[in-house]
CSV table of C-alpha atoms in Angstrom, one decimal:
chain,number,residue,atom,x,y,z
O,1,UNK,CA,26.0,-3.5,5.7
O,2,UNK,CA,23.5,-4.6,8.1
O,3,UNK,CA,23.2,-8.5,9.1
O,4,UNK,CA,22.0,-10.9,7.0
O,5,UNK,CA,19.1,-12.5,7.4
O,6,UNK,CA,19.1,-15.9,9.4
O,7,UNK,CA,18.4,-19.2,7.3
O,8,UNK,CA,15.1,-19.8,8.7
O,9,UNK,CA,14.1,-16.0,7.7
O,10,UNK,CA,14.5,-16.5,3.6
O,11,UNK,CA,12.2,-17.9,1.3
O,12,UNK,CA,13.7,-21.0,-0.2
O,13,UNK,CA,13.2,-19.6,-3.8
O,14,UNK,CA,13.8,-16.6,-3.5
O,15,UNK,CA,17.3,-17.2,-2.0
O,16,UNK,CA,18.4,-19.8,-4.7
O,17,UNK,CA,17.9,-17.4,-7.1
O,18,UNK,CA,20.1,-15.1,-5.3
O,19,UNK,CA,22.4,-17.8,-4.7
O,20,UNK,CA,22.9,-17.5,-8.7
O,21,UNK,CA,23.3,-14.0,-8.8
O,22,UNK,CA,27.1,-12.5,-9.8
O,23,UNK,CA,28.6,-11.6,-6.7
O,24,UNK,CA,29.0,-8.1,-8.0
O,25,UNK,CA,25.4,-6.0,-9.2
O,26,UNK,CA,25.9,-2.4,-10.1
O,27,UNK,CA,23.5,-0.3,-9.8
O,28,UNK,CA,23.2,3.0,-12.6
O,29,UNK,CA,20.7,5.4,-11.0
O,30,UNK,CA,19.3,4.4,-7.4
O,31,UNK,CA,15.8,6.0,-6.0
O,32,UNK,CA,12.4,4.1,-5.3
O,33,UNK,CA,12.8,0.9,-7.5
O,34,UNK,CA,16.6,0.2,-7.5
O,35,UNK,CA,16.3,0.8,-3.3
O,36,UNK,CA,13.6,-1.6,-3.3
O,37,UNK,CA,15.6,-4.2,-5.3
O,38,UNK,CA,18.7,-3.5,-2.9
O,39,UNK,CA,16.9,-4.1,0.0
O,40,UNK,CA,14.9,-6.9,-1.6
O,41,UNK,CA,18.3,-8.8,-2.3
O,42,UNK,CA,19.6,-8.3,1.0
O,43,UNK,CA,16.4,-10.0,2.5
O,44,UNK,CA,16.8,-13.1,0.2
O,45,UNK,CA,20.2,-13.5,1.8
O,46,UNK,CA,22.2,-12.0,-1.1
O,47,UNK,CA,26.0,-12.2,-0.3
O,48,UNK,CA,27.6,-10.5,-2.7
O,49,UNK,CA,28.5,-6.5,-3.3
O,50,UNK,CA,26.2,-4.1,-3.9
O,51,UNK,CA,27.1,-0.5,-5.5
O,52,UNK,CA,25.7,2.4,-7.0
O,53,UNK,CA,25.7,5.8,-8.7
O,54,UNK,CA,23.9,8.3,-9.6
O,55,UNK,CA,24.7,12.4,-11.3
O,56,UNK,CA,24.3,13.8,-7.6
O,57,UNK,CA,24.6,11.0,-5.6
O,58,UNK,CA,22.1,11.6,-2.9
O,59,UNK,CA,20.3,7.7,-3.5
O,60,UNK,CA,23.4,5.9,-3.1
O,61,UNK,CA,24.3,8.0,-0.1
O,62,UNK,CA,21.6,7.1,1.3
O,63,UNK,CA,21.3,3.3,0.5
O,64,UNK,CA,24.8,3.3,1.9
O,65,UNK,CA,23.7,4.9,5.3
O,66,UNK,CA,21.1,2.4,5.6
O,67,UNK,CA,23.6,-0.4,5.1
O,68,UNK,CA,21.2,-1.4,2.2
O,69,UNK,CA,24.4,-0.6,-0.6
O,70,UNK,CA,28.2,-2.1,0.3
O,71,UNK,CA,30.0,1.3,-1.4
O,72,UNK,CA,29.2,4.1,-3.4
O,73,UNK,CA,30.6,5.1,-6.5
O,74,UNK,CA,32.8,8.3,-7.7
O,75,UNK,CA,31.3,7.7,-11.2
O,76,UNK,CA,29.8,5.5,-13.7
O,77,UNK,CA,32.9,3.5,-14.5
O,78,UNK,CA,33.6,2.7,-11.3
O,79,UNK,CA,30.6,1.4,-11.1
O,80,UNK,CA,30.6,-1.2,-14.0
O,81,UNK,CA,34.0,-1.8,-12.8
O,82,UNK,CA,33.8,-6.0,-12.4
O,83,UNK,CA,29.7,-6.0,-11.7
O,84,UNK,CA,28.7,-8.9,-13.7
O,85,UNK,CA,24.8,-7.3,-13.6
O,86,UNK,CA,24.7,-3.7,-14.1
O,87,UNK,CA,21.3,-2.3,-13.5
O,88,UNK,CA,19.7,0.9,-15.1
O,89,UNK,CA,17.2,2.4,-12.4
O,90,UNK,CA,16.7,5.8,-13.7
O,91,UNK,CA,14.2,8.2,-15.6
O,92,UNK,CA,13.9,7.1,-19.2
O,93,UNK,CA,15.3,9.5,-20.9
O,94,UNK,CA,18.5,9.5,-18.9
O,95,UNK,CA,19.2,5.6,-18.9
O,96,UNK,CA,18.3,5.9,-23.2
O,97,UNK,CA,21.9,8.3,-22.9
O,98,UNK,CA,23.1,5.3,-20.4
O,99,UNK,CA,22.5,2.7,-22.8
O,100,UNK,CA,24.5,5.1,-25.9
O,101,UNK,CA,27.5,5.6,-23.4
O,102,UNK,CA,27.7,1.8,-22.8
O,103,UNK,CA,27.8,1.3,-25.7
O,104,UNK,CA,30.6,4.1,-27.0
O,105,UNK,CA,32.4,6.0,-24.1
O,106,UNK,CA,31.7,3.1,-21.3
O,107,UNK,CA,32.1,0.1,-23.5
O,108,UNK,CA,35.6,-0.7,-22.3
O,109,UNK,CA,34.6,-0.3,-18.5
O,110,UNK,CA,32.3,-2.9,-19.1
O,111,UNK,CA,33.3,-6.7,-18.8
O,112,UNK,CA,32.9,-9.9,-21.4
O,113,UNK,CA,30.3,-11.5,-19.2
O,114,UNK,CA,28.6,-8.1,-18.0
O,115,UNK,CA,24.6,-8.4,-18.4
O,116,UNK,CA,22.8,-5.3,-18.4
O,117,UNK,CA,19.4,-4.8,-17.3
O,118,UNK,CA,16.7,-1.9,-16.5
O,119,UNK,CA,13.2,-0.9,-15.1
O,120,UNK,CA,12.1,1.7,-17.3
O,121,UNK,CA,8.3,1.4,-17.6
O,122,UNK,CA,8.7,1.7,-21.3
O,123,UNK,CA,10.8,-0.8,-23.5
O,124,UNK,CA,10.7,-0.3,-27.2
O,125,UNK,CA,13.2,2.2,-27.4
O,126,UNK,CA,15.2,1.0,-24.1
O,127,UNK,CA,15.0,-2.4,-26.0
O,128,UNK,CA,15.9,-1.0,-29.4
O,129,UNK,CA,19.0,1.4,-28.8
O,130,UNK,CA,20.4,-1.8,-26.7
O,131,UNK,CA,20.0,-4.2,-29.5
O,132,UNK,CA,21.9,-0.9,-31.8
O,133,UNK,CA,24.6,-1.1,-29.5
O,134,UNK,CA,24.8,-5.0,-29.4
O,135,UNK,CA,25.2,-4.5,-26.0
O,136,UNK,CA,24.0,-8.0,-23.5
O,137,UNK,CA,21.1,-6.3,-22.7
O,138,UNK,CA,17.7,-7.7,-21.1
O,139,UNK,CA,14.8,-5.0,-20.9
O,140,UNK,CA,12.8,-5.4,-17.7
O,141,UNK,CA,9.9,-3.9,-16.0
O,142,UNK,CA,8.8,-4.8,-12.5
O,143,UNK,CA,4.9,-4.2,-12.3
O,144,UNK,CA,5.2,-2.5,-9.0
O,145,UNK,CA,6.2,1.1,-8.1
O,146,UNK,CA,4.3,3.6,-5.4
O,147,UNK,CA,3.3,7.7,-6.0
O,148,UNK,CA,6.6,8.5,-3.6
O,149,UNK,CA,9.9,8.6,-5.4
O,150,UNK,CA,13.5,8.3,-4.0
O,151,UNK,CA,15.6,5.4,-1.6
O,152,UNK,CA,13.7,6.5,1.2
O,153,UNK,CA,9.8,5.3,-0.2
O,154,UNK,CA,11.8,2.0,-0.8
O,155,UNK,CA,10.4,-1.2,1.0
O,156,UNK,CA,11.5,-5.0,0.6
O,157,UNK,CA,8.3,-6.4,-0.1
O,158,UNK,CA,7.5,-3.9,-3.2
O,159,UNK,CA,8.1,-7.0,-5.9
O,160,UNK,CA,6.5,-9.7,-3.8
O,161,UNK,CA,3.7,-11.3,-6.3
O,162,UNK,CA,4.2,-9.1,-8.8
O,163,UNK,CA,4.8,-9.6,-13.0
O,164,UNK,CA,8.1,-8.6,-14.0
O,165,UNK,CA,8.3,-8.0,-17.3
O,166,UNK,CA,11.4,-9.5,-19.1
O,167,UNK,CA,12.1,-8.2,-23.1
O,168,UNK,CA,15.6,-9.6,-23.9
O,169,UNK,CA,17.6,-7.7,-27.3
O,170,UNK,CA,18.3,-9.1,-30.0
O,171,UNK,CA,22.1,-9.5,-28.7
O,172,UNK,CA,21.1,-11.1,-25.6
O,173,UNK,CA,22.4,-14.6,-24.5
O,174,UNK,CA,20.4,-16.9,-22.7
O,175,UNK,CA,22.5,-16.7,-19.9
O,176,UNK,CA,22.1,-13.3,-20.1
O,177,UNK,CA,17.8,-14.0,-19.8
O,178,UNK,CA,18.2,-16.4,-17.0
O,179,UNK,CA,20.3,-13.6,-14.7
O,180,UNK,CA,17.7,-11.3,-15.0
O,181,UNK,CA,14.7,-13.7,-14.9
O,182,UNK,CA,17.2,-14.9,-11.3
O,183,UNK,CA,16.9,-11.4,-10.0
O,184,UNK,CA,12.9,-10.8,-10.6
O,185,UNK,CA,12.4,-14.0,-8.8
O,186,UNK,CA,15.5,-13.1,-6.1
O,187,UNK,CA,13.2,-9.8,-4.9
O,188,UNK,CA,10.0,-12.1,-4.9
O,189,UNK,CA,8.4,-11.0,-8.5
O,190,UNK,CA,7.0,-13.4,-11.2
O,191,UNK,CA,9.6,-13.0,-14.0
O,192,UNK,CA,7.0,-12.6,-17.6
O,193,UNK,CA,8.7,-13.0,-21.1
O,194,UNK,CA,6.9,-10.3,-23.6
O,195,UNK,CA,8.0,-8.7,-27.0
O,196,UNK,CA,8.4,-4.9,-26.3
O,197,UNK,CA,5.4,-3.9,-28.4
O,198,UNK,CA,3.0,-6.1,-26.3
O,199,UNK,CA,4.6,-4.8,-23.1
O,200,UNK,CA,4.3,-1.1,-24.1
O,201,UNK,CA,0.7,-1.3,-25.6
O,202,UNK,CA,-0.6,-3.2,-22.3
O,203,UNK,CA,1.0,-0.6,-19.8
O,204,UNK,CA,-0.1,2.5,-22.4
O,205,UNK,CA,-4.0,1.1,-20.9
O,206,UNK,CA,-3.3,0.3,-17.6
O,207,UNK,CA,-0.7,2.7,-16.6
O,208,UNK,CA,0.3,5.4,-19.4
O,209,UNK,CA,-3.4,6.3,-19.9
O,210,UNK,CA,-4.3,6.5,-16.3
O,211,UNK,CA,-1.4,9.3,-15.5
O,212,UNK,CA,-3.0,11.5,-18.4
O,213,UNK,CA,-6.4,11.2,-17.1
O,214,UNK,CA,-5.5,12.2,-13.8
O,215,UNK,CA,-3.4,14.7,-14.9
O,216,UNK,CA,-6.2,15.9,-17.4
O,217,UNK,CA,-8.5,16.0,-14.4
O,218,UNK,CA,-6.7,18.4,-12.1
O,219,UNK,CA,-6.1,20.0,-14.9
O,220,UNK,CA,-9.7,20.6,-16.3
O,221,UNK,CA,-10.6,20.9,-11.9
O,222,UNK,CA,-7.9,23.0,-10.5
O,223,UNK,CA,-6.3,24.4,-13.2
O,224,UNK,CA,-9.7,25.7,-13.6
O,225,UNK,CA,-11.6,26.9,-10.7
O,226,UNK,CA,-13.8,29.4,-12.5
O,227,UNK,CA,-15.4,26.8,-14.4
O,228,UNK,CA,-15.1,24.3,-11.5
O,229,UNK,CA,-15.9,25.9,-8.7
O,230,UNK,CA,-12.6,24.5,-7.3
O,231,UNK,CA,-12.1,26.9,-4.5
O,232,UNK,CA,-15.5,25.4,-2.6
O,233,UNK,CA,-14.9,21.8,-4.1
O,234,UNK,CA,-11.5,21.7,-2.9
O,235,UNK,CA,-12.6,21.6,1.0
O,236,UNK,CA,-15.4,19.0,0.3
O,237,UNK,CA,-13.1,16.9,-1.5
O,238,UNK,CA,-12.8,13.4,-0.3
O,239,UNK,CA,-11.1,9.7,-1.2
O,240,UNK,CA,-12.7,9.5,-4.6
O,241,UNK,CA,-11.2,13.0,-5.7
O,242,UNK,CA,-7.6,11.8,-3.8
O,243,UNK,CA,-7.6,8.0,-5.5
O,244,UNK,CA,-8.5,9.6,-9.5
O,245,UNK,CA,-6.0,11.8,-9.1
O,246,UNK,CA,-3.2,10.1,-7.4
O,247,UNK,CA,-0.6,9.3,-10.5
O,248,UNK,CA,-0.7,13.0,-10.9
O,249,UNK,CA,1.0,13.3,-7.4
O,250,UNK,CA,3.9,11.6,-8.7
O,251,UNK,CA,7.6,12.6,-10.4
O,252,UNK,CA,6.7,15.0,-12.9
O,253,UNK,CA,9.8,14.1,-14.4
O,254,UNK,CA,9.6,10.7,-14.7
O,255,UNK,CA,6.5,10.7,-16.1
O,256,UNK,CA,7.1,12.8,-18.9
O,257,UNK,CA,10.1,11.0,-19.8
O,258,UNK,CA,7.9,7.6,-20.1
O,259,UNK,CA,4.9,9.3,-21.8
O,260,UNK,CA,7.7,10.8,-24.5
O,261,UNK,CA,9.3,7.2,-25.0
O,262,UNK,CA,5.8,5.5,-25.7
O,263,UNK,CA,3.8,8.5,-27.2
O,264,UNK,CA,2.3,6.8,-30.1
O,265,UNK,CA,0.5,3.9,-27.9
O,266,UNK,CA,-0.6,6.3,-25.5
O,267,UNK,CA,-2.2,8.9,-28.1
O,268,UNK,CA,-4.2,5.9,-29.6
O,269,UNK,CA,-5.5,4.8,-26.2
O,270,UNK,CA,-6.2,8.6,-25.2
O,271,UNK,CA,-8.4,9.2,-28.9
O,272,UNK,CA,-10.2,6.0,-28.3
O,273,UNK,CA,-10.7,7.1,-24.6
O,274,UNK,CA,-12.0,11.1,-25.8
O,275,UNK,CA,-14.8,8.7,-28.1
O,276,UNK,CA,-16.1,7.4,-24.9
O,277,UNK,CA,-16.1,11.0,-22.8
O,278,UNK,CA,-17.5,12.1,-26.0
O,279,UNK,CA,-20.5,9.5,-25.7
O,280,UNK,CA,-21.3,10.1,-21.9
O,281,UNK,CA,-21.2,14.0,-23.3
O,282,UNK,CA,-24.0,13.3,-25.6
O,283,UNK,CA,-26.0,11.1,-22.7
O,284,UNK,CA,-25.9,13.3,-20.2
O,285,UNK,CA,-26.7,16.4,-22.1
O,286,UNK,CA,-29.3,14.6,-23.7
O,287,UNK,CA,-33.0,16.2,-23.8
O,288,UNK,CA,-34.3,13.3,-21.9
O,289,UNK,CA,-32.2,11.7,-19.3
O,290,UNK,CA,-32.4,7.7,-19.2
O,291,UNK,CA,-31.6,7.4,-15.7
O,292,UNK,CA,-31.4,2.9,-17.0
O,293,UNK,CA,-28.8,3.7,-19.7
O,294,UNK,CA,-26.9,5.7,-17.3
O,295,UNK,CA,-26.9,2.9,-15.0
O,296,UNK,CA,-26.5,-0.1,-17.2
O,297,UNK,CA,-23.0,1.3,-18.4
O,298,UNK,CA,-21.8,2.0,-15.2
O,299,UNK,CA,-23.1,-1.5,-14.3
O,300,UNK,CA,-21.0,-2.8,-17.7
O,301,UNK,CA,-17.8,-1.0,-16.1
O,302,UNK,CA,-18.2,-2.4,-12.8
O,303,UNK,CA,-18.6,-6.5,-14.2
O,304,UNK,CA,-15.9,-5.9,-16.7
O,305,UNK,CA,-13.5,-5.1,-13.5
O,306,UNK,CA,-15.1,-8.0,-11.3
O,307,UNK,CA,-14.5,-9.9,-14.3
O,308,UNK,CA,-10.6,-10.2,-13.8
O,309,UNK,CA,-10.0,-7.1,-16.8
O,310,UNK,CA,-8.9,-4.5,-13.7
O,311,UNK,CA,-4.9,-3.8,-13.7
């Protein structure tokens, strides 16, 4: 493991809530975020052991070679094996199958005072099969994340400032809520208590919806250069093209697996976005162009972002 960081180096905060950390976190599934949380801790002066697994092991191989991780694990239930905070770091789908085989298969590896947490950007159904398995479970989503994937697009600094979204089961204990709420503000992030239908409908507008969209639009661009004209565009494209389409750039994987675990909230806020496109349609292809109309909605955009309403 590498040095710790000198006294004079750590935020006062930050390192009493790591102070109150267990002094064994497990990590189940370890790439961008559960890298970034690693190395986080270890900047706030975290003492205790940090371990991880994952299917082919690759993350924790590497969080191990950077001295970020204390050991490796051969499996899952080594793993859990005495970690008093185990935290789920994966795709959704795969930590929904985690959260079945802790509660059935991997139940007896896990210990009375274990708390479990996660960062799945979704947490209705992370939140729901928890509460099934009356597992000590705490859903939690840090608002922070970058188009790069894996332990090696991880950086210390990716929580600092940020909401970190805390949606505790129904078989959570308090003590449970305060561990997790101790590791959001251990990595520098502002811990935030939401139910997991207000979490999912607010990131299905500011995240969820944005992914289709730029999706949809290299889709309807280069999925379509006949129509587009893509193969001339392409070399005249620029900064806007690269920022709209950014989330598209990301884990096709990943982002499939959080669009199919809050599909509903995401279909509403793409219909009530077509009704929009649909109305820009029918002003633009309008007989008369009214150049002011045009202007005055993308004035109305612009103030209601400079208002405070931009994600």
């Amino acid at each position: 493991m590498t040095a710790p960081p000198s006294a004079a180096e750590i935020d006062p905060p930050r390192a009493a809530a790591a102070a109150w950390l267990p002094g064994r976190i497990a990590f189940l599934g370890f790439g961008l975020i559960g890298g970034s949380i690693a190395m986080a801790l270890r900047e706030a002066g975290y003492g205790g052991e940090l371990i991880a697994w994952t299917p082919n092991g690759s993350g924790p191989s590497e969080g191990k070679r950077r001295g970020v991780l204390d050991a490796t694990a051969d499996g899952a239930r080594a793993a859990l094996r005495a970690a008093d905070l185990v935290i789920l770091a994966g795709p959704p789908l795969e930590m929904l199958e985690t959260i079945r085989a802790l509660g059935d298969e991997l139940a007896s590896d896990l210990g009375p005072r274990a708390t479990i947490t996660d960062v799945v950007s979704t947490k209705a159904s992370i939140v729901d099969e928890a509460s099934s398995s009356g597992l000590r479970f705490v859903g939690g989503h840090p608002m922070a994340g970058r188009e790069s994937t894996g332990v090696g697009a991880a950086t210390a600094d990716l929580f600092v400032g940020r909401p970190w979204v805390v949606v505790p089961a129904s078989s959570a204990t308090p003590a449970d809520v305060g561990r997790v709420e101790a590791l959001a503000r251990a990595v520098g992030a502002m811990p935030v208590r939401m139910t997991a239908a207000e979490h999912d409908a607010a990131v299905a507008s500011i995240s969820h919806l944005p992914l289709v969209m730029a999706a949809a639009l290299v889709e309807s661009v280069a999925g379509n250069p006949d129509a587009s004209g893509w193969q001339t565009a392409r070399a005249l494209a620029a900064s806007g093209w690269r920022d709209a389409t950014r989330l598209a750039r990301g884990d096709p994987g990943m982002g499939a697996g959080i669009l199919a675990t809050n599909s509903a909230q995401v279909a509403d806020r793409l219909a009530e976005t077509r009704d929009v496109l649909d109305s820009w349609i029918d002003a633009l292809r309008s007989d008369g162009i009214d150049a002011g109309a045009l202007r005055a909605r993308l004035e109305a955009a612009r103030t209601a972002l400079e208002d405070g309403t931009e994600a």
